[in-house]
Coordinates of C-alpha atoms in Angstrom, one line a residue:
M8 CA 37.0 11.1 6.1
K9 CA 40.5 10.8 7.9
Y10 CA 39.3 8.8 10.7
L11 CA 37.3 5.9 8.6
K12 CA 40.9 6.3 6.5
F13 CA 43.1 5.2 9.1
F14 CA 40.2 2.7 11.0
I15 CA 39.8 1.0 7.3
V16 CA 43.7 0.4 6.5
A17 CA 44.2 -1.0 10.3
L18 CA 41.3 -3.3 9.8
L19 CA 41.6 -4.1 6.4
G20 CA 44.5 -6.9 6.8
V21 CA 41.7 -8.3 9.5
S22 CA 38.8 -8.2 7.0
L23 CA 41.2 -9.3 3.7
V24 CA 43.7 -11.6 4.9
A25 CA 41.8 -14.4 6.0
C26 CA 40.5 -14.6 2.8
H27 CA 44.0 -14.1 0.6
D28 CA 46.9 -12.5 2.2
K29 CA 48.3 -10.8 -1.2
L30 CA 45.3 -7.9 -0.8
D31 CA 47.0 -7.1 2.2
V32 CA 50.0 -5.7 1.5
V33 CA 48.9 -2.7 -1.0
P34 CA 47.4 0.2 1.5
S35 CA 43.7 0.6 0.9
D36 CA 43.6 4.0 -0.8
S37 CA 46.9 3.1 -3.5
L38 CA 44.5 2.9 -6.3
A39 CA 47.8 3.3 -8.7
D40 CA 49.4 0.3 -7.8
G41 CA 47.9 -3.1 -9.5
N42 CA 49.9 -5.4 -7.5
A43 CA 46.8 -6.3 -5.2
F44 CA 45.0 -7.4 -7.8
E45 CA 46.8 -9.2 -10.7
T46 CA 44.6 -12.4 -11.8
I47 CA 40.5 -13.1 -11.7
N48 CA 40.9 -14.9 -8.6
D49 CA 42.6 -11.6 -6.7
Y50 CA 39.3 -9.7 -7.1
E51 CA 37.0 -12.6 -6.2
M52 CA 38.9 -13.0 -3.1
G53 CA 38.4 -8.6 -3.1
V54 CA 35.2 -9.1 -3.2
L55 CA 34.8 -12.1 -0.4
G56 CA 36.4 -9.3 1.9
V57 CA 33.4 -7.5 1.7
Y58 CA 31.6 -10.2 3.6
Q59 CA 34.3 -11.0 5.9
A60 CA 33.5 -7.3 7.3
M61 CA 29.7 -7.9 7.1
R62 CA 30.2 -11.2 9.5
A63 CA 31.9 -9.5 12.1
D64 CA 30.0 -9.6 15.6
S65 CA 30.0 -5.8 15.1
Y66 CA 27.5 -6.4 12.2
Y67 CA 25.8 -9.1 10.8
G68 CA 28.0 -11.6 13.3
G69 CA 25.8 -9.8 16.3
F70 CA 25.2 -6.0 16.8
F71 CA 23.2 -5.5 13.0
M72 CA 20.9 -8.8 14.1
I73 CA 19.6 -7.6 17.3
V74 CA 19.9 -4.5 18.4
P75 CA 17.3 -2.5 15.9
D76 CA 15.0 -5.0 17.8
V77 CA 16.3 -4.4 21.1
L78 CA 15.6 -0.9 20.4
S79 CA 11.7 -1.9 19.6
D80 CA 8.8 -3.1 21.4
N81 CA 9.7 -6.7 20.4
L82 CA 12.0 -7.6 23.1
L83 CA 12.8 -6.8 27.0
I84 CA 15.8 -6.5 28.6
C85 CA 15.9 -9.7 31.1
K86 CA 17.0 -9.2 35.0
D87 CA 19.6 -12.3 34.9
G88 CA 20.9 -11.7 32.0
R89 CA 24.1 -9.8 31.4
T90 CA 22.6 -6.2 30.7
T91 CA 24.3 -6.0 27.3
W92 CA 22.9 -3.0 24.9
R93 CA 21.2 -1.9 27.7
A94 CA 21.9 1.9 26.6
F95 CA 20.4 0.8 23.4
H96 CA 17.6 -0.9 24.7
E97 CA 16.5 2.3 27.2
W98 CA 17.9 4.9 24.0
T99 CA 20.2 6.4 25.9
A100 CA 23.4 5.5 23.6
N101 CA 25.6 8.2 23.3
S102 CA 28.5 8.7 20.9
T103 CA 31.1 6.4 22.6
T104 CA 28.6 3.5 23.3
F105 CA 29.9 0.3 22.7
G106 CA 28.9 -0.9 19.3
T107 CA 28.4 2.4 17.5
A108 CA 31.6 2.7 16.2
G109 CA 32.3 -1.1 15.6
F110 CA 28.9 -0.9 13.4
W111 CA 30.4 2.2 11.8
G112 CA 33.6 0.9 11.2
S113 CA 32.8 -2.8 9.9
A114 CA 30.5 -1.4 7.5
Y115 CA 33.0 1.0 5.4
V116 CA 35.4 -1.3 5.8
G117 CA 33.6 -3.4 3.9
I118 CA 32.5 -0.7 1.6
N119 CA 35.8 0.4 1.2
N120 CA 36.8 -3.6 0.2
A121 CA 34.1 -3.1 -2.5
N122 CA 35.1 -0.1 -3.7
Q123 CA 38.5 -1.4 -4.4
V124 CA 37.1 -4.1 -6.5
I125 CA 34.8 -1.6 -8.2
S126 CA 37.3 1.4 -8.6
R127 CA 39.7 -1.3 -11.2
L128 CA 36.9 -3.5 -12.9
Q129 CA 34.2 0.0 -13.6
N130 CA 36.7 2.3 -14.9
N131 CA 39.6 0.1 -16.7
N132 CA 38.7 -3.9 -16.8
P133 CA 41.9 -5.0 -17.1
F134 CA 40.4 -8.0 -18.8
E135 CA 39.9 -9.0 -22.2
V136 CA 36.7 -8.8 -23.7
G137 CA 35.0 -12.2 -24.8
T138 CA 37.1 -14.1 -22.1
P139 CA 36.1 -16.0 -19.2
A140 CA 37.6 -14.0 -17.0
H141 CA 36.2 -10.6 -18.5
S142 CA 32.5 -12.5 -18.3
R143 CA 33.6 -13.6 -14.4
S144 CA 34.8 -9.9 -13.9
L145 CA 31.5 -8.4 -14.8
N146 CA 29.5 -10.8 -12.2
L147 CA 31.9 -9.6 -9.7
L148 CA 31.6 -6.0 -10.3
G149 CA 28.0 -6.5 -9.9
E150 CA 28.2 -8.1 -6.9
A151 CA 30.4 -5.4 -5.5
L152 CA 28.1 -2.9 -6.4
A153 CA 25.1 -4.5 -5.1
L154 CA 26.9 -5.1 -2.0
R155 CA 28.4 -1.5 -1.9
A156 CA 24.3 -0.1 -2.4
M157 CA 23.4 -2.6 0.5
L158 CA 26.3 -1.5 3.4
H159 CA 24.8 1.7 2.4
F160 CA 21.3 1.3 2.9
D161 CA 22.2 -0.4 6.3
L162 CA 24.1 2.7 7.4
V163 CA 21.3 5.0 6.3
R164 CA 18.9 3.0 8.4
V165 CA 21.2 3.1 11.6
Y166 CA 22.3 7.0 11.5
G167 CA 20.3 9.2 9.1
E168 CA 16.6 10.1 8.7
A169 CA 13.4 8.1 7.4
Y170 CA 13.3 9.0 3.7
I171 CA 9.6 10.1 3.6
N172 CA 10.3 12.1 6.7
A173 CA 13.2 13.8 5.5
S174 CA 14.0 17.5 4.4
S175 CA 16.0 18.1 1.3
N176 CA 18.5 18.8 4.1
G177 CA 17.9 15.6 5.8
L178 CA 20.9 13.8 7.3
G179 CA 22.1 10.8 5.9
I180 CA 25.7 9.3 5.6
P181 CA 28.7 9.3 3.4
Y182 CA 28.2 7.7 0.2
M183 CA 31.5 6.8 -0.5
H184 CA 32.3 6.0 -4.3
A185 CA 36.2 5.1 -3.8
P186 CA 38.4 3.9 -1.1
A187 CA 38.3 6.5 1.6
V188 CA 40.4 9.5 1.7
G189 CA 39.6 12.9 2.9
E190 CA 37.0 14.2 5.1
P191 CA 33.8 13.6 3.3
A192 CA 30.4 15.5 4.8
R193 CA 27.3 13.4 4.9
H194 CA 25.1 13.3 1.8
N195 CA 21.5 13.9 2.5
T196 CA 18.9 11.3 2.9
A197 CA 17.3 11.4 -0.7
E198 CA 20.9 11.7 -2.4
V199 CA 22.1 8.5 -0.7
Y200 CA 19.3 6.7 -1.8
Q201 CA 19.4 7.9 -5.1
F202 CA 23.0 6.6 -5.1
I203 CA 21.6 2.9 -3.9
R204 CA 19.4 2.6 -6.5
Q205 CA 22.0 3.7 -9.1
D206 CA 24.4 1.2 -7.7
L207 CA 20.9 -2.0 -7.5
E208 CA 20.3 -0.9 -11.0
A209 CA 23.8 -1.2 -12.2
A210 CA 23.8 -4.5 -10.2
L211 CA 21.2 -6.2 -11.7
E212 CA 22.3 -4.9 -15.3
L213 CA 25.7 -6.4 -14.5
Y214 CA 25.2 -9.5 -13.1
N215 CA 24.9 -12.9 -14.8
G216 CA 25.8 -15.2 -11.9
N217 CA 23.9 -18.0 -10.0
N218 CA 22.1 -18.2 -7.0
N219 CA 24.5 -19.0 -4.4
N220 CA 22.8 -18.0 -1.2
A221 CA 25.6 -17.3 1.1
R222 CA 26.4 -14.3 -1.4
L223 CA 24.6 -11.6 -3.2
N224 CA 22.7 -13.5 -6.5
A225 CA 20.3 -13.3 -8.6
R226 CA 17.5 -13.4 -6.2
A227 CA 19.3 -11.4 -3.9
I228 CA 19.5 -8.3 -5.7
P229 CA 15.9 -7.4 -6.7
A230 CA 15.1 -9.1 -3.4
L231 CA 17.3 -5.8 -1.7
M232 CA 15.7 -3.6 -4.3
A233 CA 12.6 -4.3 -3.3
R234 CA 13.8 -3.4 -0.1
V235 CA 14.9 -0.1 -0.7
A236 CA 11.8 0.4 -2.7
L237 CA 9.7 -0.3 0.2
Y238 CA 11.6 2.3 2.7
M239 CA 10.6 5.1 -0.2
E240 CA 7.1 4.1 -0.4
D241 CA 7.7 3.6 -4.2
W242 CA 5.2 1.0 -4.0
Q243 CA 5.3 -0.4 -7.6
N244 CA 9.0 -1.3 -7.6
A245 CA 8.6 -2.6 -4.4
H246 CA 5.9 -5.2 -5.8
D247 CA 7.6 -5.5 -9.0
Y248 CA 11.0 -6.0 -7.5
A249 CA 9.8 -8.8 -4.3
M250 CA 8.0 -10.8 -7.7
M251 CA 11.6 -10.7 -9.4
A252 CA 12.7 -12.8 -6.4
V253 CA 10.4 -15.4 -5.4
A254 CA 8.2 -17.8 -7.4
G255 CA 5.0 -16.0 -6.9
D256 CA 3.1 -19.2 -5.8
G257 CA 4.0 -19.7 -2.2
S258 CA 5.9 -22.6 -3.5
D259 CA 9.4 -21.3 -2.3
I260 CA 8.2 -20.5 1.6
T261 CA 9.0 -23.6 3.7
G262 CA 6.2 -25.9 5.4
P263 CA 6.0 -27.5 8.9
N264 CA 8.8 -30.2 8.1
L265 CA 11.3 -27.6 7.2
F266 CA 11.0 -24.1 8.5
N267 CA 12.8 -25.1 11.9
D268 CA 15.9 -25.9 9.6
I269 CA 16.4 -22.8 8.4
W270 CA 18.2 -21.8 11.8
R271 CA 19.5 -25.3 12.6
V272 CA 20.5 -26.4 9.2
N273 CA 21.3 -23.3 7.2
S274 CA 21.2 -24.6 3.9
G275 CA 20.0 -27.6 1.9
P276 CA 16.9 -28.7 -0.3
G277 CA 13.7 -26.8 0.7
I278 CA 15.4 -24.6 2.6
D279 CA 17.3 -22.6 0.0
T280 CA 14.4 -21.9 -2.1
E281 CA 13.1 -20.0 0.9
V282 CA 16.6 -18.3 2.2
I283 CA 17.6 -15.4 -0.6
F284 CA 20.9 -14.8 1.1
R285 CA 23.2 -15.4 4.3
I286 CA 26.4 -15.0 5.6
A287 CA 27.9 -18.4 6.2
I288 CA 29.2 -18.9 10.1
T289 CA 30.8 -22.3 10.2
N290 CA 31.3 -24.0 13.4
S291 CA 35.2 -22.9 13.5
D292 CA 34.6 -19.6 13.0
P293 CA 34.6 -17.3 16.3
E294 CA 31.2 -15.7 16.1
L295 CA 28.3 -17.1 17.8
L296 CA 25.0 -15.4 16.7
G297 CA 22.8 -17.2 19.3
N298 CA 25.1 -15.4 22.5
V299 CA 23.5 -12.0 21.6
Y300 CA 20.4 -13.5 23.0
G301 CA 21.8 -16.3 25.6
Q302 CA 24.2 -17.8 27.4
G303 CA 24.8 -21.0 28.6
Q304 CA 21.7 -22.9 26.9
S305 CA 22.3 -27.0 26.6
N306 CA 22.4 -27.8 22.9
T307 CA 19.6 -29.7 23.3
A308 CA 16.5 -29.6 21.1
G309 CA 13.4 -29.0 22.2
T310 CA 14.8 -26.9 25.3
S311 CA 16.2 -23.9 27.1
D312 CA 16.6 -25.0 30.7
G313 CA 20.0 -23.1 31.6
N314 CA 19.5 -21.0 29.2
R315 CA 20.4 -17.3 30.4
P316 CA 18.7 -14.9 28.3
E317 CA 19.9 -11.6 27.6
Y318 CA 16.5 -10.4 26.2
V319 CA 13.0 -12.3 25.9
P320 CA 10.3 -11.2 23.9
S321 CA 7.9 -8.6 25.6
Y322 CA 4.6 -10.2 26.6
S323 CA 2.4 -8.6 24.7
Y324 CA 4.3 -9.7 21.3
Y325 CA 5.2 -13.4 22.8
Q326 CA 0.9 -13.5 22.8
L327 CA 0.7 -12.5 19.3
F328 CA 1.9 -15.9 18.3
E329 CA -0.9 -18.2 18.2
D330 CA -0.7 -22.0 19.6
N331 CA -1.2 -23.2 15.9
D332 CA 1.4 -20.3 14.9
M333 CA 5.1 -22.9 13.9
R334 CA 6.7 -19.5 14.5
K335 CA 5.8 -19.3 18.1
H336 CA 7.7 -22.8 18.4
A337 CA 10.4 -22.1 16.1
Y338 CA 11.5 -18.8 17.7
F339 CA 11.2 -19.4 21.3
M340 CA 11.4 -22.1 24.2
T341 CA 10.4 -21.9 27.9
G342 CA 13.0 -22.9 30.2
T343 CA 14.2 -22.0 34.0
Y344 CA 17.7 -20.1 34.9
S345 CA 18.6 -19.5 38.5
G346 CA 14.9 -20.5 39.4
T347 CA 13.0 -18.4 37.5
Q348 CA 10.9 -19.2 34.2
Y349 CA 11.8 -17.3 30.9
N350 CA 10.7 -17.2 27.1
S351 CA 13.7 -17.8 25.7
V352 CA 14.7 -16.5 22.0
S353 CA 15.7 -20.1 20.4
K354 CA 15.9 -18.9 16.9
F355 CA 19.9 -18.6 16.9
F356 CA 20.5 -21.1 19.3
G357 CA 22.3 -23.2 16.9
R358 CA 23.2 -26.4 14.9
F359 CA 21.5 -29.1 17.5
D360 CA 23.9 -32.0 15.3
S361 CA 27.1 -30.3 15.8
P362 CA 28.9 -29.4 19.0
A363 CA 28.8 -25.4 18.4
V364 CA 26.3 -24.1 20.5
N365 CA 25.2 -20.8 19.4
K366 CA 26.8 -21.7 15.8
T367 CA 24.0 -20.4 12.8
D368 CA 24.5 -18.6 9.8
A369 CA 22.9 -14.6 9.3
I370 CA 19.9 -15.5 7.6
I371 CA 19.5 -12.2 5.9
I372 CA 16.7 -11.9 3.4
R373 CA 14.0 -14.6 2.9
T374 CA 11.2 -15.3 0.6
P375 CA 8.3 -14.3 3.0
E376 CA 9.7 -10.8 3.3
M377 CA 9.4 -10.4 -0.6
Y378 CA 5.5 -12.0 0.2
L379 CA 4.9 -9.3 2.9
T380 CA 6.4 -6.4 1.0
A381 CA 4.6 -7.3 -2.1
A382 CA 1.6 -7.4 -0.2
E383 CA 1.8 -4.0 1.5
A384 CA 2.9 -2.4 -1.7
L385 CA -0.3 -4.3 -3.1
Y386 CA -2.4 -2.6 -0.9
R387 CA -0.6 0.6 -1.0
L388 CA -2.0 0.3 -4.8
G389 CA -5.3 -0.2 -4.2
Q390 CA -5.2 -4.0 -5.3
Y391 CA -6.4 -5.3 -2.1
D392 CA -7.6 -8.8 -3.6
E393 CA -3.7 -9.3 -4.4
A394 CA -2.5 -8.1 -1.4
L395 CA -4.7 -10.6 0.4
T396 CA -3.6 -13.2 -2.0
M397 CA 0.2 -12.5 -1.1
L398 CA -0.8 -12.6 2.6
D399 CA -2.5 -15.8 2.7
L400 CA 0.2 -17.5 0.4
L401 CA 2.8 -16.8 3.8
R402 CA -0.1 -17.4 6.5
A403 CA -1.2 -20.9 4.8
K404 CA 2.7 -22.1 5.5
R405 CA 2.7 -21.0 9.0
Y406 CA -0.8 -21.6 10.7
V407 CA -2.0 -25.1 11.1
Q408 CA -5.2 -25.7 9.3
F409 CA -5.3 -21.9 8.3
E410 CA -8.5 -20.4 7.2
S411 CA -8.2 -17.0 5.6
G412 CA -9.7 -14.0 7.3
N413 CA -10.6 -12.4 4.3
E414 CA -9.6 -9.2 5.5
T415 CA -10.5 -6.3 4.1
G416 CA -9.9 -2.3 4.5
I417 CA -7.8 -1.3 7.7
A418 CA -8.0 -4.9 9.0
L419 CA -6.0 -5.9 6.2
I420 CA -3.2 -3.6 6.2
N421 CA -3.3 -4.0 9.8
E422 CA -3.0 -8.1 9.4
I423 CA -0.2 -7.4 7.0
Y424 CA 1.7 -5.4 9.0
K425 CA 1.2 -7.8 12.1
Q426 CA 2.5 -10.8 10.1
R427 CA 5.8 -9.0 9.3
R428 CA 6.2 -8.3 12.9
L429 CA 5.7 -11.6 13.5
E430 CA 7.5 -13.2 10.7
L431 CA 10.6 -10.9 10.7
G432 CA 10.9 -11.0 14.4
M433 CA 14.3 -10.6 15.9
E434 CA 16.0 -10.3 12.1
G435 CA 16.8 -7.0 12.4
H436 CA 13.4 -5.2 11.3
R437 CA 11.3 -3.8 13.7
F438 CA 12.8 -0.7 14.5
F439 CA 13.5 0.1 11.2
D440 CA 9.7 -0.4 10.2
L441 CA 8.7 1.9 12.6
K442 CA 11.4 4.6 11.8
R443 CA 10.3 3.9 7.7
K444 CA 6.0 4.4 8.6
G445 CA 7.3 7.5 11.4
L446 CA 5.5 5.2 14.2
G447 CA 6.9 5.6 17.6
V448 CA 7.5 2.7 20.2
E449 CA 5.6 1.7 22.9
R450 CA 6.1 -1.1 25.3
D451 CA 4.0 -3.0 27.5
D452 CA 3.7 -3.1 30.9
F453 CA 4.2 -6.4 31.6
G454 CA 7.8 -8.3 33.3
D455 CA 10.5 -10.2 31.8
E456 CA 9.0 -13.7 33.0
Y457 CA 7.2 -16.2 30.9
N458 CA 3.7 -15.1 32.2
G459 CA 4.5 -11.2 32.1
E460 CA 5.3 -10.8 35.7
G461 CA 9.0 -10.2 36.7
L462 CA 10.8 -7.0 35.6
P463 CA 9.2 -4.5 33.0
A464 CA 11.1 -2.0 31.0
N465 CA 12.6 0.9 32.7
A466 CA 12.0 3.3 28.8
R467 CA 8.7 2.5 27.6
S468 CA 7.6 5.1 24.9
L469 CA 9.9 6.7 21.8
E470 CA 7.8 9.1 19.9
A471 CA 7.3 9.2 16.8
N472 CA 10.4 10.6 14.7
H473 CA 11.8 11.3 17.7
A474 CA 15.9 12.5 17.5
R475 CA 16.8 8.7 19.3
F476 CA 15.4 6.8 15.8
L477 CA 18.9 8.0 14.9
L478 CA 21.7 6.6 16.3
P479 CA 25.0 8.6 17.1
I480 CA 27.7 9.0 14.9
P481 CA 30.9 7.5 16.7
Q482 CA 32.8 10.0 18.6
G483 CA 36.0 9.1 16.4
E484 CA 34.7 10.0 13.6
I485 CA 33.5 13.5 15.1
N486 CA 37.0 14.2 16.1
S487 CA 39.0 13.2 13.4
N488 CA 36.7 14.9 10.8
S489 CA 36.4 18.0 10.4
N490 CA 33.3 17.9 8.1
M491 CA 30.9 15.5 10.2
V492 CA 28.1 16.8 11.6
Q493 CA 26.8 14.9 14.6
N494 CA 22.7 13.5 14.6
P495 CA 20.7 16.0 16.9
G496 CA 20.3 15.4 20.5
Y497 CA 23.9 14.0 20.8
S498 CA 26.5 16.1 22.3
Q499 CA 29.9 16.4 19.8

């Protein structure tokens, strides 16, 4: 893959030098030369290089945390904003639209970094069996395999066909098992998911490390496996892996006293039980995750006055949050910009106890997702009472004076879907949830102001399974790789 090869070589130093300058002295495709990997700490730095690629503003530091909601019915572009990501919001993005190449490149840089570690430790582990270094190397190998699977999973969700709708030749993405060389073609969707599962199963068997939630860990690997199984409609595995990642009794879901702190403090007692995996962004880092949702808000708890929203919650989505739902107050704030009131997305405003406005970690996997995954899986398995129990464990932690609705039948699965939309809003799930279920996007007719007045969306409807549920392969990749096929509906 010439484009990827050159792109990775150019960016490898950016993604690795910050972690360890020793890794920057060897070309990314030079597997025969072991100068970059001599000690176990070198392999550690190699794995950290994967996270460096993932935290970029073209990945979890920005693009991947907002665009899946921008593409959906959760968000509405604000007329007073900078109109960032407008082409995605209106489903008019093309192969040269800003953001497409950045995400593709960052993900494959991360994959290449993971493969640098995997290719050495999997095929010819240099550390003596029985030594602490060998034990540590197996954990690093498991972590790298899980990261490789996760990055490919993110890519196939964006550029590939939905698993349940894909034909035997359904377009996926190139699954890279070695540092990128040549011009590989796209694997089909089924192959990509098979490779993802193989990597995750190997990772689960190898990894015996701790639960440091700033990296993939002993809870995050089965949680990721549950997420993948959900997309494949492998209901039993979706349930079983989800239960491996959580306590199962709701005790690891934060209550009212700590819920806001997940995004304001990011880590600590009580918070770390809910946050399974996050990518840490410090006050000195350049990433400003909150900036993708708004500009210029004051760093004052409880207000969004002065915030210039990029996107606001669609009015019908905002109305789904009841007043006794703590998420309504944690995720949104009503304030004034340029004389107009808006419901700002305040979830990523940042740490109020620091001088860094809009600095917050990228929270990628939380326990509520696993309870909702288990609930959906149990429903599909015909275990309705158990599905309601899983759902109520979450709802009891989100609503003041909660009483179960004791839903059954279609009402139960609809409530599971509703709670998933509410709980995981603005965390990069909604568009992919619609895509995996074969549903279209239907936006309301309300405007962008706090009460539903104002400017409505220009584009209101994207029919189920439309070609625009696949984003375009970057034009640079098309131009440089003769085996690369563009997605339908986009010019070459």
